[in-house]
GROMACS .gro file of C-alpha atoms in nm:
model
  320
    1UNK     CA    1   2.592  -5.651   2.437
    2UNK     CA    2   2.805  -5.315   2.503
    3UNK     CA    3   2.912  -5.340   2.128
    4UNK     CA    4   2.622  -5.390   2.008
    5UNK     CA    5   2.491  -5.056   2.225
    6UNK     CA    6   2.763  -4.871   2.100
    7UNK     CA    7   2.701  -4.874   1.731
    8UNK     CA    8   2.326  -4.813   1.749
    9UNK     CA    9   2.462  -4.497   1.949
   10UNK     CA   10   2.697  -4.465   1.686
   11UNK     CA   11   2.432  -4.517   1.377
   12UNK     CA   12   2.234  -4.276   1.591
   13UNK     CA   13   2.429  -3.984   1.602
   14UNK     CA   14   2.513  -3.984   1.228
   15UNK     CA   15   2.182  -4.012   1.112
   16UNK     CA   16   2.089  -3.674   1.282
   17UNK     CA   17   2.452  -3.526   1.175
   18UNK     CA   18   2.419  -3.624   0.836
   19UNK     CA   19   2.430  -3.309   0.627
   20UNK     CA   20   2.095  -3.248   0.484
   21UNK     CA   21   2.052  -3.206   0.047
   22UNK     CA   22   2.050  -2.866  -0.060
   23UNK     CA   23   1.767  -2.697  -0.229
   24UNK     CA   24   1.874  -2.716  -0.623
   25UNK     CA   25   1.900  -2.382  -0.793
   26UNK     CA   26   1.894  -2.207  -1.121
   27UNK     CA   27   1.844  -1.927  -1.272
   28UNK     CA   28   1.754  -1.743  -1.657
   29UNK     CA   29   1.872  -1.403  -1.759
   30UNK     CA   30   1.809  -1.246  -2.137
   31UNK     CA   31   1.794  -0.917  -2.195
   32UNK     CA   32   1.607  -0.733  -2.450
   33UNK     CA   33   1.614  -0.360  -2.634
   34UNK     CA   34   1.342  -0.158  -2.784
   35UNK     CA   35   1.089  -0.243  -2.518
   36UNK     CA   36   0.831   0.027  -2.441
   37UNK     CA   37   0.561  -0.182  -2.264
   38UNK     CA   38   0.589  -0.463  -2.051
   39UNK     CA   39   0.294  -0.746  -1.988
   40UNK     CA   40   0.353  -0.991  -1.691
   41UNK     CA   41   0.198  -1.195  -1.552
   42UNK     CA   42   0.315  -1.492  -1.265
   43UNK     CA   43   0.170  -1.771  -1.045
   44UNK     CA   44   0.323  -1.675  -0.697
   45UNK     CA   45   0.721  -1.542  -0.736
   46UNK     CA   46   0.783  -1.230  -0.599
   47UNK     CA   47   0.899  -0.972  -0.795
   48UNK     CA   48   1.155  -0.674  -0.803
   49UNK     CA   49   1.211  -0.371  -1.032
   50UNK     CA   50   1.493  -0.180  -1.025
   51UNK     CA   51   1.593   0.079  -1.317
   52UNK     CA   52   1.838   0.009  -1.593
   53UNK     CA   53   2.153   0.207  -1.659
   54UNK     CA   54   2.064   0.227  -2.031
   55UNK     CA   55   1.773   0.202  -2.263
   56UNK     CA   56   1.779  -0.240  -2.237
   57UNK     CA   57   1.567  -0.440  -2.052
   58UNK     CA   58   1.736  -0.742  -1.884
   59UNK     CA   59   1.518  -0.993  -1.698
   60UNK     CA   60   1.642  -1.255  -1.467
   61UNK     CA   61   1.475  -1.532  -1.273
   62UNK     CA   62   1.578  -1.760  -0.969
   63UNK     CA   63   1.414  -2.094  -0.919
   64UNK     CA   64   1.494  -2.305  -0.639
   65UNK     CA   65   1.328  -2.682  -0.600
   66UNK     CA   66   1.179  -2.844  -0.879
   67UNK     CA   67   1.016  -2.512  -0.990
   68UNK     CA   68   1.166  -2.470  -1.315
   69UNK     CA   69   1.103  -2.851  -1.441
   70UNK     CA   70   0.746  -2.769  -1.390
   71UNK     CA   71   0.694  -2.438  -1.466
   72UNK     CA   72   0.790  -2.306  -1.821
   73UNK     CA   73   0.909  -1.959  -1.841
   74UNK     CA   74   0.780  -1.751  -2.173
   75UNK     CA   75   0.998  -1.388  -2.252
   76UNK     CA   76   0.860  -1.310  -2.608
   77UNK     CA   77   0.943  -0.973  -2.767
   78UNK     CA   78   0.648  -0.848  -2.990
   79UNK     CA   79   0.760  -0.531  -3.146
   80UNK     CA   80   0.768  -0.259  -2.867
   81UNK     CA   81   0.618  -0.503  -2.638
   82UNK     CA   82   0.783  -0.780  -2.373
   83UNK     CA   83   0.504  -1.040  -2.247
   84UNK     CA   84   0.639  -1.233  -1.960
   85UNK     CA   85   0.469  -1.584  -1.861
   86UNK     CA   86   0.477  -1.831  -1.601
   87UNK     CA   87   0.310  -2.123  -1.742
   88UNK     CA   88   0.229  -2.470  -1.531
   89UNK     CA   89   0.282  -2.809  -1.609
   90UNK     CA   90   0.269  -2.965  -1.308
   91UNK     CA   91   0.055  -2.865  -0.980
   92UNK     CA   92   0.289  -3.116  -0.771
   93UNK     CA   93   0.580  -2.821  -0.748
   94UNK     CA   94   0.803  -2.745  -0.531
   95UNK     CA   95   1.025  -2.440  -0.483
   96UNK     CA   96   0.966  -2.119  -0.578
   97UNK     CA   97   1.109  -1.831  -0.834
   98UNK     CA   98   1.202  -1.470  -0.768
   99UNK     CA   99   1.207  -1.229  -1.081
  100UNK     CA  100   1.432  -0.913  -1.109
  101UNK     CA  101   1.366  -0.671  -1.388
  102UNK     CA  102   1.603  -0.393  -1.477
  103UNK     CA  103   1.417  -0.143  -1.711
  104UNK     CA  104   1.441   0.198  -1.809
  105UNK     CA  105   1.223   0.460  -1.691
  106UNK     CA  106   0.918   0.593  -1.853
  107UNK     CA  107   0.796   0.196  -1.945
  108UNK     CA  108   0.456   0.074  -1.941
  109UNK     CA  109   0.396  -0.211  -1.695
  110UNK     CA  110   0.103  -0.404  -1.636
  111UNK     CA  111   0.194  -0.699  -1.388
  112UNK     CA  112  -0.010  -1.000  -1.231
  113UNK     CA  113   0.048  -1.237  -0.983
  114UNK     CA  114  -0.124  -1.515  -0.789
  115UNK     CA  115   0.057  -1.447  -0.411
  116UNK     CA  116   0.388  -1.293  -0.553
  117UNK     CA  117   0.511  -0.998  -0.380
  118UNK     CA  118   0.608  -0.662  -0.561
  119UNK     CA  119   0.908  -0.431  -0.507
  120UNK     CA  120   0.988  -0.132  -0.733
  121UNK     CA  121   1.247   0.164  -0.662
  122UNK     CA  122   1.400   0.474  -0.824
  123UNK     CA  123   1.147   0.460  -1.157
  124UNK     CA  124   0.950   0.699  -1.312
  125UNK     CA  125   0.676   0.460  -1.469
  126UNK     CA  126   0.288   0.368  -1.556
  127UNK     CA  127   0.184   0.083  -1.296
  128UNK     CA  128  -0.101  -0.164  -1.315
  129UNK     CA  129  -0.031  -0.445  -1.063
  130UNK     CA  130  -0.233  -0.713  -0.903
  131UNK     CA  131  -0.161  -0.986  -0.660
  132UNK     CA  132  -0.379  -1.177  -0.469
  133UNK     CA  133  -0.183  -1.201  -0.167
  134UNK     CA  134   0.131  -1.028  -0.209
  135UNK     CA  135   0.289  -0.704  -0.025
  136UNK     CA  136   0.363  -0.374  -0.249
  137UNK     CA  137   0.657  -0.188  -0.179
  138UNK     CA  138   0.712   0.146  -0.396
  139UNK     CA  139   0.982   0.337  -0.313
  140UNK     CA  140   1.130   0.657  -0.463
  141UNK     CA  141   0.831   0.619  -0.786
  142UNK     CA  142   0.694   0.879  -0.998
  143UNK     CA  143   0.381   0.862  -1.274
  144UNK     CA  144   0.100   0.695  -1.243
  145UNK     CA  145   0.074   0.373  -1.039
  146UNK     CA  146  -0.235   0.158  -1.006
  147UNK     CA  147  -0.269  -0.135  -0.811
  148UNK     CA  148  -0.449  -0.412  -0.592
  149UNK     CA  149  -0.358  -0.663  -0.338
  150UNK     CA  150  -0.633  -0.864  -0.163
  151UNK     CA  151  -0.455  -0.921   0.161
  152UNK     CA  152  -0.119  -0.812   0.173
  153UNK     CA  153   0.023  -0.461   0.287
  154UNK     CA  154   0.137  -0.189   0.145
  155UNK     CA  155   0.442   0.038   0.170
  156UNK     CA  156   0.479   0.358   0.006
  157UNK     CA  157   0.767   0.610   0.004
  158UNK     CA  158   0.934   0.898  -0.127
  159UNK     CA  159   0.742   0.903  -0.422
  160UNK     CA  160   0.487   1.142  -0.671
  161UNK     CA  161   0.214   1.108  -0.891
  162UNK     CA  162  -0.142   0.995  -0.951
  163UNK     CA  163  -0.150   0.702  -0.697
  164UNK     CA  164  -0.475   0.481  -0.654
  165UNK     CA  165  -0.390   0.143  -0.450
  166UNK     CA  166  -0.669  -0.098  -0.313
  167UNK     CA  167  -0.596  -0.301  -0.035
  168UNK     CA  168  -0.854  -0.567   0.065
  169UNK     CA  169  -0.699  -0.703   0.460
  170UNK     CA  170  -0.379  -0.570   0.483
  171UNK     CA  171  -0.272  -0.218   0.584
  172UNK     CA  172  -0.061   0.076   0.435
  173UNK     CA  173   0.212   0.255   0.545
  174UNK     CA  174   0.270   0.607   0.282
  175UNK     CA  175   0.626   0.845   0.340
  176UNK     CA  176   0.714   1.128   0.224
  177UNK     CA  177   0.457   1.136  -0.069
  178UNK     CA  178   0.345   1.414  -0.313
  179UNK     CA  179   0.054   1.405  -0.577
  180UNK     CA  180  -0.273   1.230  -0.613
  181UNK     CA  181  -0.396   0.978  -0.346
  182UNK     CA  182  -0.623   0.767  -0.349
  183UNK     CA  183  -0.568   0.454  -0.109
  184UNK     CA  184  -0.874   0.194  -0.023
  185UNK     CA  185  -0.877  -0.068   0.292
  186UNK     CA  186  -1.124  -0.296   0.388
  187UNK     CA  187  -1.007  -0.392   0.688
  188UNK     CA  188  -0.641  -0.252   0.771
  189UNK     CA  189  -0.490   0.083   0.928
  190UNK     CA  190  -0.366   0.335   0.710
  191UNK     CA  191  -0.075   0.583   0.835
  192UNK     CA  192   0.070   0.898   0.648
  193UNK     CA  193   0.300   1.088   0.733
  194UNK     CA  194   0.543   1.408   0.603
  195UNK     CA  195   0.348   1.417   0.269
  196UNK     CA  196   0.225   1.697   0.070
  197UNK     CA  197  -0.066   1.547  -0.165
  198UNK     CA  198  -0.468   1.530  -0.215
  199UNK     CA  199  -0.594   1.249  -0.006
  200UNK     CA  200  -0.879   1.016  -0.062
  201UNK     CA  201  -0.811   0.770   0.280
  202UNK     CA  202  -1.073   0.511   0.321
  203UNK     CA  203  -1.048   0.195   0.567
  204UNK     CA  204  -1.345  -0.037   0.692
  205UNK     CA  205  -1.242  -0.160   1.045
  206UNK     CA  206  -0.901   0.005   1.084
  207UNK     CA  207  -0.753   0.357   1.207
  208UNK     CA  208  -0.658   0.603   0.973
  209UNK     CA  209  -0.389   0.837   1.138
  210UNK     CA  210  -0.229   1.123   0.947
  211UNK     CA  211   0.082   1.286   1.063
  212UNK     CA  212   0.280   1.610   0.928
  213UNK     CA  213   0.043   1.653   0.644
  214UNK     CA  214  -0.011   1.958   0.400
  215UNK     CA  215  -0.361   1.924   0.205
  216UNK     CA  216  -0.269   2.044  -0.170
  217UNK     CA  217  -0.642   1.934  -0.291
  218UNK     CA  218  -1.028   1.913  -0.136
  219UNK     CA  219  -0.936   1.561   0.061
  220UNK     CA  220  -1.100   1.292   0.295
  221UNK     CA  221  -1.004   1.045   0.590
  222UNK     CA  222  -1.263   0.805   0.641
  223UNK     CA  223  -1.314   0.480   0.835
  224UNK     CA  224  -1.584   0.296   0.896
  225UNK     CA  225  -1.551   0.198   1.266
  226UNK     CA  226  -1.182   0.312   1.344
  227UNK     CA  227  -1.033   0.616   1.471
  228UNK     CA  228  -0.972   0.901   1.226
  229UNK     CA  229  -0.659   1.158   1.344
  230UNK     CA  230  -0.478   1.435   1.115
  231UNK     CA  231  -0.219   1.628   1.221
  232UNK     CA  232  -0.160   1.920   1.005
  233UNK     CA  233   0.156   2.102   0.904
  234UNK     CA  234   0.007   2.401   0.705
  235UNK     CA  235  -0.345   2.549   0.729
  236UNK     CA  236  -0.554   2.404   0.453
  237UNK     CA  237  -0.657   2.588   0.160
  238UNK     CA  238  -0.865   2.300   0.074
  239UNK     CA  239  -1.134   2.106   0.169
  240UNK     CA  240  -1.083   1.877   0.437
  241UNK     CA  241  -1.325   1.598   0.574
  242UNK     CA  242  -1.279   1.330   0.881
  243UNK     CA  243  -1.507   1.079   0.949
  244UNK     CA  244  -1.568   0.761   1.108
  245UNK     CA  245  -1.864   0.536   1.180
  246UNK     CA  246  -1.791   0.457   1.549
  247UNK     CA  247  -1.496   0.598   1.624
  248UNK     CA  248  -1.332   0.944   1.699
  249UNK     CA  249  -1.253   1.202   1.432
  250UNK     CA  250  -0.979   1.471   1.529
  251UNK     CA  251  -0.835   1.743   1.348
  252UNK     CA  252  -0.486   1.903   1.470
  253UNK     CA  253  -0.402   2.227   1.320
  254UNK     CA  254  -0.110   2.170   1.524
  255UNK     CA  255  -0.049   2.574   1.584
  256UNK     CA  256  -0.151   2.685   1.227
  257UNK     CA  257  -0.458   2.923   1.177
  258UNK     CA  258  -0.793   2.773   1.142
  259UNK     CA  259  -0.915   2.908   0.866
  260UNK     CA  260  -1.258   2.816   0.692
  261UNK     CA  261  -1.634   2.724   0.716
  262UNK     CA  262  -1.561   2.442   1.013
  263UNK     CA  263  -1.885   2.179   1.085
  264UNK     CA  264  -1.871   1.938   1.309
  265UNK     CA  265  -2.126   1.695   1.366
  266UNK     CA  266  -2.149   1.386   1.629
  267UNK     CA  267  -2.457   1.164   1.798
  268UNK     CA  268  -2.619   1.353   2.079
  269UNK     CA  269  -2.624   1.058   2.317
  270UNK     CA  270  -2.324   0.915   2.249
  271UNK     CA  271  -2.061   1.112   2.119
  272UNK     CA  272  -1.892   1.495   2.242
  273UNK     CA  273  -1.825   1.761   2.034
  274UNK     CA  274  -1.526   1.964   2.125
  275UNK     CA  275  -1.352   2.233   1.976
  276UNK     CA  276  -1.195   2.555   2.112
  277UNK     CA  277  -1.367   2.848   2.016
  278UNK     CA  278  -1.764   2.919   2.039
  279UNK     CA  279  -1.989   2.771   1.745
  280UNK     CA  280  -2.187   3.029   1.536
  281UNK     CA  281  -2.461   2.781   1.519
  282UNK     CA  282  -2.595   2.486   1.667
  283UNK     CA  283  -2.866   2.250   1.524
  284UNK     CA  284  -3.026   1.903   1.620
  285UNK     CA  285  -3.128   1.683   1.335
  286UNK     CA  286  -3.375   1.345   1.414
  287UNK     CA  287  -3.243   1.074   1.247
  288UNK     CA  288  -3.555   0.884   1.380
  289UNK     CA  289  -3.531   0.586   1.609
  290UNK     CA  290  -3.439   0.773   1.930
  291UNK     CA  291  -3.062   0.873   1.715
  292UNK     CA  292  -3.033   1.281   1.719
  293UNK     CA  293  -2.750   1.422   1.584
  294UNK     CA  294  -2.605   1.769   1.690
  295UNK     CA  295  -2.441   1.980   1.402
  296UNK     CA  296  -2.218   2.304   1.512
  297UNK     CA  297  -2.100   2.514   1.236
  298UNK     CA  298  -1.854   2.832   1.261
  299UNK     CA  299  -1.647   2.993   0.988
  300UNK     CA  300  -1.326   3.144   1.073
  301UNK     CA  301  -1.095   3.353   0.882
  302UNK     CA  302  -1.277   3.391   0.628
  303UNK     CA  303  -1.180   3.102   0.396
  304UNK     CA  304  -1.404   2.944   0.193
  305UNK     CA  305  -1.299   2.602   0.221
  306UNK     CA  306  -1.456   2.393   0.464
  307UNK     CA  307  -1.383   2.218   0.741
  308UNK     CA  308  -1.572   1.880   0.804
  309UNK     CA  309  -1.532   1.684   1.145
  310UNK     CA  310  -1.825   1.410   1.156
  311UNK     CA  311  -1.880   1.076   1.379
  312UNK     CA  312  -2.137   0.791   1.387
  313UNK     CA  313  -2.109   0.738   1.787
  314UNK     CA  314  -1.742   0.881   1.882
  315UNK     CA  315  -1.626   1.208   1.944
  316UNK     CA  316  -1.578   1.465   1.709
  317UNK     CA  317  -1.227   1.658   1.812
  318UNK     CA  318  -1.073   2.010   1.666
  319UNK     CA  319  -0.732   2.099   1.841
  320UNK     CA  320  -0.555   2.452   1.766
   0.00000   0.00000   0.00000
């Protein structure tokens, strides 16, 4: 009976010490020259770009699983142009593949993905990108970059040009930034901070908070029912507007001179308007349905940009 004990014990220990299969591996490399434009276009690997020493495009993938018995992998040079494909055989697939591209700067890219994510650094290119649920990370980019992702987030950093991004759930996080932009969230927090650019901030539910900012165009921070905040690092020369829904706005000149036409408007019932100098003029418009909403205007300095501060039902803040 003891012996018998002893090798179930025995048979028991092994079978939990057993060393488990590994995850099979491979991976494809080719590289190509002559490529101006670049068409891609995956069902869920994530993705990183990274620039080329030279002029030659090399592109690598890793597959781990069953992936690449499934899935066939298309690279097909036409003329100028590299068209990259995942295409499925299978929907019973397991694994996954991660892509690395090394290309040149100044390239065309237009890149799609199911749920992949996306990582590009040191680049000067012309983005289009779209996942579905994927994170963006751009670091260090220059031209003009376009692109979507319906629910991951976004990070942004070091970078300058003509930037419009569209996030549908996740949030952004932009460094360090010069140019153009434009960033959409439905329902995530946006932050910014140590950038020099035109703004176009716009979130749904979240916060927008701006940090260390100098306005170099007529910009906007909006959200819909978060908190708007701006910190400044230079008196505008520009346009400037904060508003939210239901939240706060607040503008920080942070020390600067506040220089321009400056309105500020907030609900009479439920939000404060606060600012620290006297208003030239004050006005009450009925909204109808017992919703009045003051308006206080005052220009100082004399600049003829103007200063906008407006909330649905928070407070609408100006701080020297």
């Amino acid at each position: 009976m003891k012996a018998i004990t002893l090798v179930c014990v025995i048979l028991f220990v092994v079978s939990f010490t057993a060393p488990q299969k590994l995850t099979a591996q491979s991976e494809k490399t080719k590289s190509f020259t002559g490529i101006k434009s670049i068409r891609m276009n995956t069902s869920s690997g994530d993705c990183k770009i990274q620039r080329s020493p030279d002029a030659s495009v090399t592109v690598a993938v890793r597959t781990t699983g069953d992936y690449d018995k499934n899935v066939e992998f298309t690279m097909d040079q036409e003329g100028a142009r590299l068209v990259i494909k995942e295409i499925f055989h299978s929907n019973n697939t397991h694994g996954d593949a991660k892509w690395t591209l090394t290309i040149p700067e100044g390239l065309n890219l237009k890149f799609h993905t199911g749920s992949g994510n996306l990582s590009i650094a040191n680049l000067k290119i012309d983005l289009e990108a779209v996942t579905g649920s994927g994170d963006l990370e751009f670091n260090k980019l220059s031209g003009q970059i376009d692109a979507t992702t319906g629910s991951g987030d976004l990070t942004l950093q070091d970078s300058n040009g003509e930037i419009g991004i569209t996030i549908g759930s996740g949030s952004a996080l932009v460094q360090n930034t010069q140019g153009d932009i434009k960033l959409t969230c439905g329902s995530g927090n946006i932050r910014v901070s140590d950038s020099n650019a035109t703004f176009a901030m716009t979130t749904g539910s979240g916060n927008v908070v701006s940090k260390n900012i100098t306005i170099s165009g007529s910009s906007s921070f909006t959200s819909g029912s978060g908190d708007t905040s701006v910190i400044l690092a230079a008196t505008p020369k520009h346009n400037i507007s904060l508003a939210s829904g239901s939240g706060n706005a607040e503008l920080n000149f942070n020390g600067h001179d506040i220089v321009g036409e400056v309105v500020m408007q907030a609900n009479k019932k439920n939000g404060n308007i606060m600012a620290p100098f006297d208003f030239d003029k004050v006005e009450e418009v009925d909204n109808g349905g017992s919703q009045t909403t003051v308006k206080k205007t005052a220009v100082k300095g004399g600049g003829s940009n103007r200063v906008r501060i407006s909330t649905g039902s928070g407070d609408a803040v100006l701080k020297k």
